[in-house]
Short mmCIF file of C-alpha atoms and ligand atoms in Angstrom, two decimals:
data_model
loop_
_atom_site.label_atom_id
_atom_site.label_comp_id
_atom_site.label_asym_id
_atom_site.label_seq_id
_atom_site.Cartn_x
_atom_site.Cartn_y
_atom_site.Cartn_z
CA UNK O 1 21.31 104.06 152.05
CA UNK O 2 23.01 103.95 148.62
CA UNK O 3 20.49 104.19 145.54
CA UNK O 4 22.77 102.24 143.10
CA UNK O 5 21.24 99.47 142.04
CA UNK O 6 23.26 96.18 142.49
CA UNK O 7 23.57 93.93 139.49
CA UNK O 8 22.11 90.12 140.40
CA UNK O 9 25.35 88.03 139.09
CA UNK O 10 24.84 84.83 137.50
CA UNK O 11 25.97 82.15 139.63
CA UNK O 12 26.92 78.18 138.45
CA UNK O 13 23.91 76.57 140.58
CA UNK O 14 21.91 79.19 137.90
CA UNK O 15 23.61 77.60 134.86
CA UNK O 16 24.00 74.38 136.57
CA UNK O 17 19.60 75.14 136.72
CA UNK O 18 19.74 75.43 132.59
CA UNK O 19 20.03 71.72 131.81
CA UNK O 20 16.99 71.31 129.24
CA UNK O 21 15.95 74.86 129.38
CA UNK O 22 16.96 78.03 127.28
CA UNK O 23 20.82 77.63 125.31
CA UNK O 24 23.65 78.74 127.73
CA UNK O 25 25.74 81.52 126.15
CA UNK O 26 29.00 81.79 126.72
CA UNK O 27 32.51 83.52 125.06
CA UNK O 28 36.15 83.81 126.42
CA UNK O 29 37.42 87.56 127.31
CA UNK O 30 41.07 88.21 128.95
CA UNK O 31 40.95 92.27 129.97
CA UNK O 32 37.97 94.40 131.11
CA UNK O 33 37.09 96.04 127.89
CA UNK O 34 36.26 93.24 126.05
CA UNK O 35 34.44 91.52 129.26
CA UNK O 36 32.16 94.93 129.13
CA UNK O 37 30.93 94.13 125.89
CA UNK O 38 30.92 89.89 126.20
CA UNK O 39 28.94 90.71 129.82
CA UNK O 40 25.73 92.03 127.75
CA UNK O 41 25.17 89.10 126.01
CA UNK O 42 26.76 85.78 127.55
CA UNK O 43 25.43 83.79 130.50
CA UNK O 44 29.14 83.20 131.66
CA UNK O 45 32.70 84.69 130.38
CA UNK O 46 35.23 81.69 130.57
CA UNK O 47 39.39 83.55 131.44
CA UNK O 48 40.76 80.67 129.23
CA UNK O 49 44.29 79.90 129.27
CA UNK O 50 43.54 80.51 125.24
CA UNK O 51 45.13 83.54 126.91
CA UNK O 52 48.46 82.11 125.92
CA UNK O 53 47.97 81.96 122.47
CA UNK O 54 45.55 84.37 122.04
CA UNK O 55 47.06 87.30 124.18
CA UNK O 56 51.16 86.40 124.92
CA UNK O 57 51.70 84.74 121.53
CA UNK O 58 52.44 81.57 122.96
CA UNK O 59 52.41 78.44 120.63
CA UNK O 60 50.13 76.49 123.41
CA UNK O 61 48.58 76.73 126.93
CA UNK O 62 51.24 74.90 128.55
CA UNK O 63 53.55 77.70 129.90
CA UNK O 64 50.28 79.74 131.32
CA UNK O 65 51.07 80.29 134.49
CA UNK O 66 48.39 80.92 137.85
CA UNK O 67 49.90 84.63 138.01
CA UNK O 68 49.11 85.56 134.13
CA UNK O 69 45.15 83.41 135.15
CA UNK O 70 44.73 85.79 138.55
CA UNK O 71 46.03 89.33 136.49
CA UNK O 72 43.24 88.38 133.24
CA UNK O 73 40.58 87.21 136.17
CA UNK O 74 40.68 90.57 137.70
CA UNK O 75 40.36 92.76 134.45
CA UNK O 76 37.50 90.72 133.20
CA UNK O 77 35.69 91.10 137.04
CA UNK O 78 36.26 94.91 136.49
CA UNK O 79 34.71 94.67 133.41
CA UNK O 80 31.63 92.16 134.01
CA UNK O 81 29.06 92.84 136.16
CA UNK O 82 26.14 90.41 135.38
CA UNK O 83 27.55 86.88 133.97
CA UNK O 84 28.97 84.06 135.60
CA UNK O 85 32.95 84.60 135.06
CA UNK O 86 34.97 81.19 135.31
CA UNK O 87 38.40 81.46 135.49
CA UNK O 88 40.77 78.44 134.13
CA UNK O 89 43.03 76.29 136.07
CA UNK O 90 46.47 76.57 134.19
CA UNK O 91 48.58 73.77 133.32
CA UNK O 92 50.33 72.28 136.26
CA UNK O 93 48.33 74.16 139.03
CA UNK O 94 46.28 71.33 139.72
CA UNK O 95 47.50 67.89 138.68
CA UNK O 96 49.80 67.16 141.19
CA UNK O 97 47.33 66.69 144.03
CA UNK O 98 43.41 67.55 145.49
CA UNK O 99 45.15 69.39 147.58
CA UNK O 100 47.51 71.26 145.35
CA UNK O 101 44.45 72.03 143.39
CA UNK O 102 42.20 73.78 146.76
CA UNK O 103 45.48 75.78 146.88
CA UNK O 104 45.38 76.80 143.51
CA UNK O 105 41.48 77.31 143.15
CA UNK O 106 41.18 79.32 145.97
CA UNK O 107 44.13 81.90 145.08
CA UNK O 108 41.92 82.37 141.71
CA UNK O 109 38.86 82.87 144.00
CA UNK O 110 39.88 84.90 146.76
CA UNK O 111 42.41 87.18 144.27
CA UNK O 112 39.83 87.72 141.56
CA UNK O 113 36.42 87.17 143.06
CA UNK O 114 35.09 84.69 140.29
CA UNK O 115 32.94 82.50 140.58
CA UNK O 116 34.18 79.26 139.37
CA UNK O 117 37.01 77.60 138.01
CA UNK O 118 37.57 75.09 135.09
CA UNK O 119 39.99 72.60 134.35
CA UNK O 120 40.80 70.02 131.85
CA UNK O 121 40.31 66.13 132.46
CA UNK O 122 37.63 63.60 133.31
CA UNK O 123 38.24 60.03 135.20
CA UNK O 124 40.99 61.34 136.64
CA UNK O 125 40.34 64.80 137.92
CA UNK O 126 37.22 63.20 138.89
CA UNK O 127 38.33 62.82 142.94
CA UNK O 128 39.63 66.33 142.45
CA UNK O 129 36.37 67.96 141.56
CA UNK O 130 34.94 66.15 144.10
CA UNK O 131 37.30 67.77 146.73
CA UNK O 132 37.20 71.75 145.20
CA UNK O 133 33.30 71.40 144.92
CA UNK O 134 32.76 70.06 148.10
CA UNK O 135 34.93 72.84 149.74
CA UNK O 136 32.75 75.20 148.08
CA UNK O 137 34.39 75.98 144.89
CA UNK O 138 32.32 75.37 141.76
CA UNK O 139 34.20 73.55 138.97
CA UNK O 140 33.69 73.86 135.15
CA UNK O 141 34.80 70.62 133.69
CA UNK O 142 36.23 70.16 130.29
CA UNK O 143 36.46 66.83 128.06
CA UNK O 144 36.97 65.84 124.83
CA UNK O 145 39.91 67.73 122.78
CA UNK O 146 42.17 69.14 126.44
CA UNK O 147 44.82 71.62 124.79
CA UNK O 148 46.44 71.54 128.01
CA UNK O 149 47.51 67.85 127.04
CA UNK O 150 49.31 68.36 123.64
CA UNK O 151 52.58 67.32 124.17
CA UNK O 152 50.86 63.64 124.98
CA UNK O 153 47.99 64.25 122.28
CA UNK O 154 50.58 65.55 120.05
CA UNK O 155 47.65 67.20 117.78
CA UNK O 156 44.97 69.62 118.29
CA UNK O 157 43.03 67.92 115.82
CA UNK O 158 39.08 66.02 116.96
CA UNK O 159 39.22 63.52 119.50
CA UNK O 160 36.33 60.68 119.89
CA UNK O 161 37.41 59.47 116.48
CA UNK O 162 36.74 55.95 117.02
CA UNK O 163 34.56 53.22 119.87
CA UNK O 164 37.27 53.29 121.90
CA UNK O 165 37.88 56.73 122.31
CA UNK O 166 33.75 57.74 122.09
CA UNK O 167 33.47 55.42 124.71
CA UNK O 168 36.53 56.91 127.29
CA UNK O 169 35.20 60.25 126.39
CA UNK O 170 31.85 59.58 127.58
CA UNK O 171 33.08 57.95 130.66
CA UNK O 172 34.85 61.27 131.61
CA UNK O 173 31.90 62.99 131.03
CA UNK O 174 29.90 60.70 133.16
CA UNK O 175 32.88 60.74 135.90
CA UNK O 176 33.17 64.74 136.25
CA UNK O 177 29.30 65.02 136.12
CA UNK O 178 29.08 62.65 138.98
CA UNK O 179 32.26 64.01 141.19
CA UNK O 180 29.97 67.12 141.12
CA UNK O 181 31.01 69.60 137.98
CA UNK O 182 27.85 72.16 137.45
CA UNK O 183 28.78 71.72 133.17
CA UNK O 184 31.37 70.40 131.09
CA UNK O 185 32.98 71.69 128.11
CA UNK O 186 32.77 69.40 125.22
CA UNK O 187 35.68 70.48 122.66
CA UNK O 188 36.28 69.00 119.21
CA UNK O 189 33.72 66.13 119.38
CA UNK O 190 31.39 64.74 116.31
CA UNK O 191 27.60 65.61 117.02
CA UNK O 192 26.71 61.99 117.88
CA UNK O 193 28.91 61.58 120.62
CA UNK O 194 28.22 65.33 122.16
CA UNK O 195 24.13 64.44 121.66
CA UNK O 196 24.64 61.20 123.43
CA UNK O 197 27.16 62.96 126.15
CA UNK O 198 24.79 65.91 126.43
CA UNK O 199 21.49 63.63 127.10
CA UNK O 200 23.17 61.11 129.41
CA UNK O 201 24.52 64.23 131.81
CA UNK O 202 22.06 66.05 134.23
CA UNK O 203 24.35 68.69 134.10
CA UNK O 204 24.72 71.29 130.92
CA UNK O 205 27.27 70.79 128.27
CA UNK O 206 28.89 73.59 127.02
CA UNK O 207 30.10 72.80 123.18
CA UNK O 208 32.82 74.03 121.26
CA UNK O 209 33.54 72.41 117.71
CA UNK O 210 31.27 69.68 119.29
CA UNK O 211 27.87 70.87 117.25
CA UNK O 212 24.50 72.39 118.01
CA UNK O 213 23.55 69.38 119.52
CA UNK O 214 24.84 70.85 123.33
CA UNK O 215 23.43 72.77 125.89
CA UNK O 216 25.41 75.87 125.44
CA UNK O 217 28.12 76.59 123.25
CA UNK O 218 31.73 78.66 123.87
CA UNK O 219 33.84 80.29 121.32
CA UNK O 220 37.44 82.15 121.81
CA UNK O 221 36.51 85.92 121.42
CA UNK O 222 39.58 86.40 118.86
CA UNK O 223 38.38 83.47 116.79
CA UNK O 224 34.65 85.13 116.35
CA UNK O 225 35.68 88.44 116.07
CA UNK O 226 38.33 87.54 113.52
CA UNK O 227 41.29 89.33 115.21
CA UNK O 228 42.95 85.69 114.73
CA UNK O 229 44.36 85.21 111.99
CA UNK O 230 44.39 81.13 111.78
CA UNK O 231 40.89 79.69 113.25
CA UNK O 232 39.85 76.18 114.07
CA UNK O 233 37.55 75.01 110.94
CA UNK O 234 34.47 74.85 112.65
CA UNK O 235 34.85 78.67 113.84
CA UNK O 236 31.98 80.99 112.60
CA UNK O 237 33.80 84.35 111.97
CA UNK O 238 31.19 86.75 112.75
CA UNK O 239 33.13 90.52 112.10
CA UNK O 240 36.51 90.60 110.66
CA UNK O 241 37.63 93.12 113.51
CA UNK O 242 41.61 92.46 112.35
CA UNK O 243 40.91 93.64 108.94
CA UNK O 244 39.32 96.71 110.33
CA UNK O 245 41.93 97.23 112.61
CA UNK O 246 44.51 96.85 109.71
CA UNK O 247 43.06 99.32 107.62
CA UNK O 248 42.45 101.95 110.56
CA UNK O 249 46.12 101.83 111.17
CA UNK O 250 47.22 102.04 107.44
CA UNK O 251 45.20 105.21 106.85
CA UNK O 252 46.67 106.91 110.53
CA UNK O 253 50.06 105.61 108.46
CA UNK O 254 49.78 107.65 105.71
CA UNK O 255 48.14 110.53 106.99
CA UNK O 256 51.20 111.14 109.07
CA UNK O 257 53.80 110.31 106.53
CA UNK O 258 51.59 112.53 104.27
CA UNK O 259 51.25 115.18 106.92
CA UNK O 260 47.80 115.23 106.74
CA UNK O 261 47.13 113.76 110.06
CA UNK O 262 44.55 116.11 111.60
CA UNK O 263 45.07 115.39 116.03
CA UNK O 264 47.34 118.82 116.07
CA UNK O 265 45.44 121.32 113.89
CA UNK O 266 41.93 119.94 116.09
CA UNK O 267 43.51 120.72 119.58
CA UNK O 268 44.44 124.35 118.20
CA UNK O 269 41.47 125.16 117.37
CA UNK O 270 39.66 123.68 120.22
CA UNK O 271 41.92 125.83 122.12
CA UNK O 272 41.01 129.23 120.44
CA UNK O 273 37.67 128.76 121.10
O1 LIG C 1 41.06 78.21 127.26
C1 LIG C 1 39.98 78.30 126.63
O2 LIG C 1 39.67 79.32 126.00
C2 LIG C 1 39.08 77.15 126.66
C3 LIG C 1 37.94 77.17 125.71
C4 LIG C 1 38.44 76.85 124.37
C5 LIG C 1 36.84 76.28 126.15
O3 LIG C 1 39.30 76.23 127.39
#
């Protein structure tokens, strides 16, 4: 009999369970280290398609494709043992039908062994949440700001910025909490909409740029850490890791160009002894 001891993983019926109870914590990650160190602390690790930006360079999530969302869902599973990891639904891997979608979701499942996907929409994705969760794969939902539709948006700036549009928000909220999401992501929404959103649901909300007023919040690892170098205003930068990074590899810079760079001289005398 083995004498490991098996990690419990966080499951969505367990954050689904959090509605009204202690604030869901949750960050991005896209490659095992980082999920190693996001795993301690967060309640689930969202595999954005931020990836785009964040990791390829990309100027939005539209060209993600499933491949580049199954290769960053298996380094973060290698690297997270204990939270929930969700892994997102890229652009065009799910619009075109429910069924298109099971295909899609289930790849990401059976390839990377998370255990949930997200995508973007409300009213109209409602049918297909119904058909993934009722096939037994748990979806994340996400309204409000979805970066996946910027060439229609043509911004990424706050949405809900009038009746009209607090009003077809909510109604996606409403429409992917009843088609059976276990939370939805609330991006770039004032508090007053995200307070009323978050105590109409019976399932979580999970807020970013939407205020304090959710049930959980999510950041993009890069923006926190401040490895970004452009961050959404509402961002909290809470290390400036790119700095750091910048002046690590301007001292390695002139140590070598100053031959002073130690690696060699260590090894040597490592050797001797
Ligand atoms: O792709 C992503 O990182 C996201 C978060 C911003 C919620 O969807």
């Amino acid at each position: 009999m083995s004498t490991q001891t098996q990690i419990k993983r966080i499951t969505a019926p367990d954050i689904r369970a959090r509605k009204g109870a202690a604030p869901i914590v949750s960050l991005t990650a896209y490659d095992a280290v980082m999920a190693a160190l996001v795993d301690k602390h967060c309640d689930f690790i969202l595999v954005g398609d931020s990836v785009g930006m964040v990791v390829h360079g990309l100027s939005s999530t539209v060209p993600v494709t499933l491949d580049m969302m199954i290769m960053h869902g298996q380094a973060v599973m290698r690297g997270a043992q204990r939270a929930l990891v969700v892994v997102d639904l890229p652009f065009g891997s799910y619009e075109g039908s429910r069924e298109q979608a099971f295909a899609s979701a289930a790849r990401i499942v059976q390839e990377t062994g998370c255990g949930a996907v997200k995508l973007e929409g409300g009213r109209h994705v409602a049918e297909t949440i119904e058909f993934l969760t009722s096939r037994g794969i748990p979806v994340l939902a996400h309204v409000g700001l979805t970066p996946q539709a910027i060439n229609t948006l043509g911004t990424f700036r706050a949405r809900g910025r009038n009746v009209e549009e607090e009003t077809l928000i909510a109604d996606d909220a409403r429409a992917v909490a009843e088609a059976g999401a276990f939370a939805v992501v609330l991006e770039a929404i004032a508090e007053p909409l995200a307070a009323r959103i978050t105590a109409d649901l019976a399932i979580p909300t999970i807020g970013i740029g939407a205020s304090a007023a959710c049930d959980g919040q999510i950041l993009v690892i890069d923006d926190m850490l401040g490895l970004t170098l452009r961050v959404p205003k509402f961002v909290k930068r809470y290390a400036e890791l790119g700095a750091a990074a910048d002046a690590a590899i301007a001292a390695y810079a002139e140590e070598v160009k100053a031959r002073t760079f130690p690696g060699a001289t260590n090894v040597y005398a490592l050797k001797k002894t």
